[in-house]
mmCIF file with all atom_site columns, C-alpha atoms in Angstrom:
data_model
loop_
_atom_site.group_PDB
_atom_site.id
_atom_site.type_symbol
_atom_site.label_atom_id
_atom_site.label_alt_id
_atom_site.label_comp_id
_atom_site.label_asym_id
_atom_site.label_entity_id
_atom_site.label_seq_id
_atom_site.pdbx_PDB_ins_code
_atom_site.Cartn_x
_atom_site.Cartn_y
_atom_site.Cartn_z
_atom_site.occupancy
_atom_site.B_iso_or_equiv
_atom_site.pdbx_formal_charge
_atom_site.auth_seq_id
_atom_site.auth_comp_id
_atom_site.auth_asym_id
_atom_site.auth_atom_id
_atom_site.pdbx_PDB_model_num
ATOM 1   C CA . MET A 1 1   ? -0.020  0.086  -0.107  1.00 97.00 ? 1   MET A CA 1
ATOM 2   C CA . LEU A 1 2   ? 1.192   3.566  -0.862  1.00 98.00 ? 2   LEU A CA 1
ATOM 3   C CA . TYR A 1 3   ? 0.495   6.223  1.860   1.00 98.00 ? 3   TYR A CA 1
ATOM 4   C CA . VAL A 1 4   ? 1.022   9.696  0.654   1.00 98.00 ? 4   VAL A CA 1
ATOM 5   C CA . VAL A 1 5   ? 1.265   11.910 3.577   1.00 98.00 ? 5   VAL A CA 1
ATOM 6   C CA . THR A 1 6   ? 0.376   15.705 2.859   1.00 96.00 ? 6   THR A CA 1
ATOM 7   C CA . GLY A 1 7   ? 0.301   18.648 4.938   1.00 96.00 ? 7   GLY A CA 1
ATOM 8   C CA . PRO A 1 8   ? 2.042   22.110 5.441   1.00 96.00 ? 8   PRO A CA 1
ATOM 9   C CA . PRO A 1 9   ? 5.680   22.332 6.542   1.00 94.00 ? 9   PRO A CA 1
ATOM 10  C CA . ALA A 1 10  ? 6.203   21.514 10.249  1.00 95.00 ? 10  ALA A CA 1
ATOM 11  C CA . ALA A 1 11  ? 2.719   19.846 10.583  1.00 96.00 ? 11  ALA A CA 1
ATOM 12  C CA . GLY A 1 12  ? 4.036   16.643 11.868  1.00 95.00 ? 12  GLY A CA 1
ATOM 13  C CA . LYS A 1 13  ? 4.040   14.382 8.699   1.00 96.00 ? 13  LYS A CA 1
ATOM 14  C CA . SER A 1 14  ? 7.265   12.713 9.746   1.00 95.00 ? 14  SER A CA 1
ATOM 15  C CA . SER A 1 15  ? 5.904   12.065 13.316  1.00 95.00 ? 15  SER A CA 1
ATOM 16  C CA . TRP A 1 16  ? 2.572   10.630 11.719  1.00 97.00 ? 16  TRP A CA 1
ATOM 17  C CA . ILE A 1 17  ? 4.640   8.273  9.737   1.00 97.00 ? 17  ILE A CA 1
ATOM 18  C CA . GLN A 1 18  ? 6.861   7.322  12.787  1.00 95.00 ? 18  GLN A CA 1
ATOM 19  C CA . ALA A 1 19  ? 3.660   6.394  14.545  1.00 96.00 ? 19  ALA A CA 1
ATOM 20  C CA . HIS A 1 20  ? 2.323   4.156  11.677  1.00 97.00 ? 20  HIS A CA 1
ATOM 21  C CA . ALA A 1 21  ? 5.234   2.793  9.681   1.00 97.00 ? 21  ALA A CA 1
ATOM 22  C CA . THR A 1 22  ? 7.020   -0.382 10.695  1.00 97.00 ? 22  THR A CA 1
ATOM 23  C CA . ALA A 1 23  ? 10.769  -1.195 10.365  1.00 96.00 ? 23  ALA A CA 1
ATOM 24  C CA . ARG A 1 24  ? 9.899   -3.224 7.209   1.00 96.00 ? 24  ARG A CA 1
ATOM 25  C CA . ASP A 1 25  ? 8.078   -0.280 5.509   1.00 98.00 ? 25  ASP A CA 1
ATOM 26  C CA . ILE A 1 26  ? 9.819   2.158  3.000   1.00 98.00 ? 26  ILE A CA 1
ATOM 27  C CA . VAL A 1 27  ? 9.783   5.814  4.149   1.00 98.00 ? 27  VAL A CA 1
ATOM 28  C CA . ILE A 1 28  ? 10.437  8.470  1.572   1.00 98.00 ? 28  ILE A CA 1
ATOM 29  C CA . ASP A 1 29  ? 10.959  11.833 3.342   1.00 96.00 ? 29  ASP A CA 1
ATOM 30  C CA . LEU A 1 30  ? 12.975  14.465 1.552   1.00 94.00 ? 30  LEU A CA 1
ATOM 31  C CA . ASP A 1 31  ? 14.243  15.919 4.814   1.00 92.00 ? 31  ASP A CA 1
ATOM 32  C CA . LEU A 1 32  ? 15.569  12.441 5.727   1.00 93.00 ? 32  LEU A CA 1
ATOM 33  C CA . ILE A 1 33  ? 17.106  11.914 2.383   1.00 95.00 ? 33  ILE A CA 1
ATOM 34  C CA . ALA A 1 34  ? 18.994  15.332 2.648   1.00 93.00 ? 34  ALA A CA 1
ATOM 35  C CA . VAL A 1 35  ? 20.150  14.442 6.166   1.00 93.00 ? 35  VAL A CA 1
ATOM 36  C CA . ALA A 1 36  ? 21.483  11.054 4.736   1.00 93.00 ? 36  ALA A CA 1
ATOM 37  C CA . LEU A 1 37  ? 23.412  12.960 2.023   1.00 94.00 ? 37  LEU A CA 1
ATOM 38  C CA . THR A 1 38  ? 25.177  15.499 4.098   1.00 92.00 ? 38  THR A CA 1
ATOM 39  C CA . GLY A 1 39  ? 28.016  15.281 6.580   1.00 92.00 ? 39  GLY A CA 1
ATOM 40  C CA . PRO A 1 40  ? 27.955  15.408 10.324  1.00 91.00 ? 40  PRO A CA 1
ATOM 41  C CA . GLY A 1 41  ? 26.381  18.437 12.027  1.00 86.00 ? 41  GLY A CA 1
ATOM 42  C CA . ALA A 1 42  ? 24.226  19.276 8.836   1.00 85.00 ? 42  ALA A CA 1
ATOM 43  C CA . PRO A 1 43  ? 20.925  20.759 9.793   1.00 81.00 ? 43  PRO A CA 1
ATOM 44  C CA . ARG A 1 44  ? 17.789  18.528 9.853   1.00 80.00 ? 44  ARG A CA 1
ATOM 45  C CA . TRP A 1 45  ? 15.919  21.117 7.837   1.00 77.00 ? 45  TRP A CA 1
ATOM 46  C CA . ASN A 1 46  ? 16.764  24.296 5.920   1.00 76.00 ? 46  ASN A CA 1
ATOM 47  C CA . HIS A 1 47  ? 19.312  22.692 3.524   1.00 81.00 ? 47  HIS A CA 1
ATOM 48  C CA . ASP A 1 48  ? 21.051  24.684 0.848   1.00 86.00 ? 48  ASP A CA 1
ATOM 49  C CA . THR A 1 49  ? 20.008  24.535 -2.740  1.00 90.00 ? 49  THR A CA 1
ATOM 50  C CA . VAL A 1 50  ? 22.531  21.970 -3.909  1.00 94.00 ? 50  VAL A CA 1
ATOM 51  C CA . VAL A 1 51  ? 21.720  19.509 -1.221  1.00 92.00 ? 51  VAL A CA 1
ATOM 52  C CA . GLN A 1 52  ? 17.980  20.118 -1.978  1.00 91.00 ? 52  GLN A CA 1
ATOM 53  C CA . ARG A 1 53  ? 18.483  19.456 -5.570  1.00 96.00 ? 53  ARG A CA 1
ATOM 54  C CA . VAL A 1 54  ? 20.443  16.217 -5.018  1.00 95.00 ? 54  VAL A CA 1
ATOM 55  C CA . ALA A 1 55  ? 18.021  15.001 -2.436  1.00 95.00 ? 55  ALA A CA 1
ATOM 56  C CA . GLN A 1 56  ? 15.087  15.623 -4.877  1.00 96.00 ? 56  GLN A CA 1
ATOM 57  C CA . LYS A 1 57  ? 16.651  13.498 -7.512  1.00 97.00 ? 57  LYS A CA 1
ATOM 58  C CA . ALA A 1 58  ? 17.231  10.816 -5.094  1.00 97.00 ? 58  ALA A CA 1
ATOM 59  C CA . ARG A 1 59  ? 13.681  11.062 -3.820  1.00 97.00 ? 59  ARG A CA 1
ATOM 60  C CA . TYR A 1 60  ? 12.301  10.772 -7.481  1.00 96.00 ? 60  TYR A CA 1
ATOM 61  C CA . ALA A 1 61  ? 14.459  7.617  -7.994  1.00 98.00 ? 61  ALA A CA 1
ATOM 62  C CA . ALA A 1 62  ? 13.211  6.247  -4.613  1.00 98.00 ? 62  ALA A CA 1
ATOM 63  C CA . ILE A 1 63  ? 9.676   6.830  -5.466  1.00 97.00 ? 63  ILE A CA 1
ATOM 64  C CA . ASP A 1 64  ? 9.935   5.139  -8.930  1.00 97.00 ? 64  ASP A CA 1
ATOM 65  C CA . GLU A 1 65  ? 11.693  2.037  -7.482  1.00 98.00 ? 65  GLU A CA 1
ATOM 66  C CA . ALA A 1 66  ? 9.436   1.730  -4.255  1.00 98.00 ? 66  ALA A CA 1
ATOM 67  C CA . CYS A 1 67  ? 6.238   1.861  -6.403  1.00 96.00 ? 67  CYS A CA 1
ATOM 68  C CA . GLN A 1 68  ? 7.383   -1.357 -8.190  1.00 97.00 ? 68  GLN A CA 1
ATOM 69  C CA . HIS A 1 69  ? 7.243   -3.115 -4.809  1.00 97.00 ? 69  HIS A CA 1
ATOM 70  C CA . LEU A 1 70  ? 3.874   -2.128 -3.391  1.00 97.00 ? 70  LEU A CA 1
ATOM 71  C CA . ASP A 1 71  ? 2.767   -5.794 -3.522  1.00 97.00 ? 71  ASP A CA 1
ATOM 72  C CA . LYS A 1 72  ? 5.413   -6.456 -0.954  1.00 97.00 ? 72  LYS A CA 1
ATOM 73  C CA . VAL A 1 73  ? 5.866   -3.613 1.359   1.00 97.00 ? 73  VAL A CA 1
ATOM 74  C CA . ASP A 1 74  ? 3.992   -0.495 2.418   1.00 98.00 ? 74  ASP A CA 1
ATOM 75  C CA . VAL A 1 75  ? 5.431   2.879  1.259   1.00 98.00 ? 75  VAL A CA 1
ATOM 76  C CA . TYR A 1 76  ? 5.051   6.024  3.143   1.00 98.00 ? 76  TYR A CA 1
ATOM 77  C CA . LEU A 1 77  ? 5.655   9.150  0.957   1.00 98.00 ? 77  LEU A CA 1
ATOM 78  C CA . ILE A 1 78  ? 5.865   12.667 2.214   1.00 98.00 ? 78  ILE A CA 1
ATOM 79  C CA . HIS A 1 79  ? 4.467   14.971 -0.376  1.00 97.00 ? 79  HIS A CA 1
ATOM 80  C CA . THR A 1 80  ? 3.516   18.304 0.877   1.00 94.00 ? 80  THR A CA 1
ATOM 81  C CA . MET A 1 81  ? 1.288   19.554 -2.058  1.00 93.00 ? 81  MET A CA 1
ATOM 82  C CA . PRO A 1 82  ? 0.971   17.156 -4.695  1.00 94.00 ? 82  PRO A CA 1
ATOM 83  C CA . ASN A 1 83  ? 0.103   18.701 -8.155  1.00 93.00 ? 83  ASN A CA 1
ATOM 84  C CA . PRO A 1 84  ? -2.687  17.133 -10.225 1.00 93.00 ? 84  PRO A CA 1
ATOM 85  C CA . LYS A 1 85  ? -0.323  15.079 -12.348 1.00 95.00 ? 85  LYS A CA 1
ATOM 86  C CA . ALA A 1 86  ? 1.134   13.484 -8.970  1.00 95.00 ? 86  ALA A CA 1
ATOM 87  C CA . MET A 1 87  ? -2.380  12.903 -7.712  1.00 94.00 ? 87  MET A CA 1
ATOM 88  C CA . ALA A 1 88  ? -3.496  11.196 -10.770 1.00 96.00 ? 88  ALA A CA 1
ATOM 89  C CA . ARG A 1 89  ? -0.398  8.836  -10.432 1.00 96.00 ? 89  ARG A CA 1
ATOM 90  C CA . TYR A 1 90  ? -1.154  8.203  -6.755  1.00 96.00 ? 90  TYR A CA 1
ATOM 91  C CA . LYS A 1 91  ? -4.813  7.350  -7.631  1.00 96.00 ? 91  LYS A CA 1
ATOM 92  C CA . ARG A 1 92  ? -3.634  4.880  -10.370 1.00 97.00 ? 92  ARG A CA 1
ATOM 93  C CA . LEU A 1 93  ? -1.515  3.139  -7.640  1.00 97.00 ? 93  LEU A CA 1
ATOM 94  C CA . ASP A 1 94  ? -4.594  3.165  -5.151  1.00 97.00 ? 94  ASP A CA 1
ATOM 95  C CA . ALA A 1 95  ? -2.736  5.279  -2.719  1.00 98.00 ? 95  ALA A CA 1
ATOM 96  C CA . GLU A 1 96  ? -4.266  6.337  0.598   1.00 97.00 ? 96  GLU A CA 1
ATOM 97  C CA . ILE A 1 97  ? -3.968  10.215 0.928   1.00 96.00 ? 97  ILE A CA 1
ATOM 98  C CA . VAL A 1 98  ? -3.413  11.375 4.453   1.00 97.00 ? 98  VAL A CA 1
ATOM 99  C CA . ALA A 1 99  ? -3.505  15.011 5.382   1.00 95.00 ? 99  ALA A CA 1
ATOM 100 C CA . VAL A 1 100 ? -1.727  15.914 8.495   1.00 96.00 ? 100 VAL A CA 1
ATOM 101 C CA . ASP A 1 101 ? -2.682  19.405 9.831   1.00 96.00 ? 101 ASP A CA 1
ATOM 102 C CA . PRO A 1 102 ? -2.579  20.450 13.507  1.00 96.00 ? 102 PRO A CA 1
ATOM 103 C CA . GLY A 1 103 ? -3.844  23.943 12.534  1.00 95.00 ? 103 GLY A CA 1
ATOM 104 C CA . ARG A 1 104 ? -2.331  27.131 10.971  1.00 95.00 ? 104 ARG A CA 1
ATOM 105 C CA . ASP A 1 105 ? -1.308  28.795 14.427  1.00 96.00 ? 105 ASP A CA 1
ATOM 106 C CA . ILE A 1 106 ? 0.747   25.667 15.377  1.00 96.00 ? 106 ILE A CA 1
ATOM 107 C CA . VAL A 1 107 ? 2.246   25.257 12.050  1.00 96.00 ? 107 VAL A CA 1
ATOM 108 C CA . MET A 1 108 ? 3.317   28.823 11.905  1.00 96.00 ? 108 MET A CA 1
ATOM 109 C CA . ALA A 1 109 ? 4.775   28.743 15.426  1.00 96.00 ? 109 ALA A CA 1
ATOM 110 C CA . ARG A 1 110 ? 6.766   25.715 14.572  1.00 95.00 ? 110 ARG A CA 1
ATOM 111 C CA . ILE A 1 111 ? 8.014   27.270 11.350  1.00 94.00 ? 111 ILE A CA 1
ATOM 112 C CA . GLU A 1 112 ? 9.201   30.324 13.282  1.00 94.00 ? 112 GLU A CA 1
ATOM 113 C CA . ALA A 1 113 ? 10.908  28.230 15.897  1.00 93.00 ? 113 ALA A CA 1
ATOM 114 C CA . MET A 1 114 ? 12.556  25.718 13.687  1.00 89.00 ? 114 MET A CA 1
ATOM 115 C CA . ARG A 1 115 ? 12.367  26.457 9.891   1.00 88.00 ? 115 ARG A CA 1
ATOM 116 C CA . SER A 1 116 ? 13.444  28.864 7.368   1.00 86.00 ? 116 SER A CA 1
ATOM 117 C CA . PRO A 1 117 ? 11.115  31.948 7.002   1.00 87.00 ? 117 PRO A CA 1
ATOM 118 C CA . ASP A 1 118 ? 10.499  30.723 3.281   1.00 88.00 ? 118 ASP A CA 1
ATOM 119 C CA . MET A 1 119 ? 8.448   27.944 4.801   1.00 92.00 ? 119 MET A CA 1
ATOM 120 C CA . GLN A 1 120 ? 5.714   30.473 5.948   1.00 95.00 ? 120 GLN A CA 1
ATOM 121 C CA . ARG A 1 121 ? 4.959   30.993 2.136   1.00 94.00 ? 121 ARG A CA 1
ATOM 122 C CA . VAL A 1 122 ? 4.700   27.342 1.688   1.00 93.00 ? 122 VAL A CA 1
ATOM 123 C CA . ALA A 1 123 ? 2.406   26.847 4.555   1.00 96.00 ? 123 ALA A CA 1
ATOM 124 C CA . THR A 1 124 ? 0.255   29.703 3.467   1.00 95.00 ? 124 THR A CA 1
ATOM 125 C CA . ARG A 1 125 ? -0.007  28.323 0.012   1.00 94.00 ? 125 ARG A CA 1
ATOM 126 C CA . TRP A 1 126 ? -0.947  25.006 1.473   1.00 95.00 ? 126 TRP A CA 1
ATOM 127 C CA . TYR A 1 127 ? -3.778  26.418 3.552   1.00 95.00 ? 127 TYR A CA 1
ATOM 128 C CA . ASN A 1 128 ? -4.899  28.604 0.517   1.00 93.00 ? 128 ASN A CA 1
ATOM 129 C CA . GLN A 1 129 ? -5.296  25.344 -1.395  1.00 89.00 ? 129 GLN A CA 1
ATOM 130 C CA . ARG A 1 130 ? -6.719  23.378 1.524   1.00 77.00 ? 130 ARG A CA 1
ATOM 131 C CA . LYS A 1 131 ? -10.273 23.264 -0.072  1.00 63.00 ? 131 LYS A CA 1
ATOM 132 C CA . THR A 1 132 ? -9.065  20.640 -2.557  1.00 56.00 ? 132 THR A CA 1
ATOM 133 C CA . LEU A 1 133 ? -7.177  18.402 -0.222  1.00 48.00 ? 133 LEU A CA 1
ATOM 134 C CA . PRO A 1 134 ? -8.673  15.546 1.920   1.00 52.00 ? 134 PRO A CA 1
ATOM 135 C CA . LYS A 1 135 ? -9.789  16.027 5.507   1.00 55.00 ? 135 LYS A CA 1
ATOM 136 C CA . PRO A 1 136 ? -6.874  15.950 7.969   1.00 53.00 ? 136 PRO A CA 1
ATOM 137 C CA . ALA A 1 137 ? -5.953  12.595 9.558   1.00 54.00 ? 137 ALA A CA 1
ATOM 138 C CA . MET A 1 138 ? -4.502  14.289 12.484  1.00 52.00 ? 138 MET A CA 1
ATOM 139 C CA . PRO A 1 139 ? -6.354  17.601 13.525  1.00 51.00 ? 139 PRO A CA 1
ATOM 140 C CA . GLN A 1 140 ? -4.292  17.796 16.793  1.00 50.00 ? 140 GLN A CA 1
ATOM 141 C CA . ALA A 1 141 ? -0.631  18.554 17.491  1.00 52.00 ? 141 ALA A CA 1
ATOM 142 C CA . SER A 1 142 ? 1.676   15.835 16.998  1.00 52.00 ? 142 SER A CA 1
ATOM 143 C CA . ARG A 1 143 ? 3.364   16.579 20.263  1.00 53.00 ? 143 ARG A CA 1
ATOM 144 C CA . GLN A 1 144 ? 3.637   19.285 22.946  1.00 52.00 ? 144 GLN A CA 1
ATOM 145 C CA . TRP A 1 145 ? 5.170   22.459 21.649  1.00 46.00 ? 145 TRP A CA 1
#
């Protein structure tokens, strides 16, 4: 089964996956990929442009390969704002779309505390497009903040 986990930056998508995935499952998380591709002491978020580009290429390759094994393993994919083309692909793969959203105030506070200010624009865009996304799977905060 393919689980596509959507939500604004800092919503708790990775935490949702940690609560649901098993050690046997495949988790495709751009932040984790970027961390795996950088040296000791690299930030967990807010990677520079080159790291982001390389991580994104690795993510695409991982998605393509993992989707060939959905009959054997569950795949958890973080995709903040899938475009219509991606959604059509996920639909063809019978993916379950999970929206994680603890609320705009919590998300903006987390971004201010932990993320690049650019992520506020991404979160705002996510909330503006919210009408077209599925109902949140996790309407509460993923942990105490």
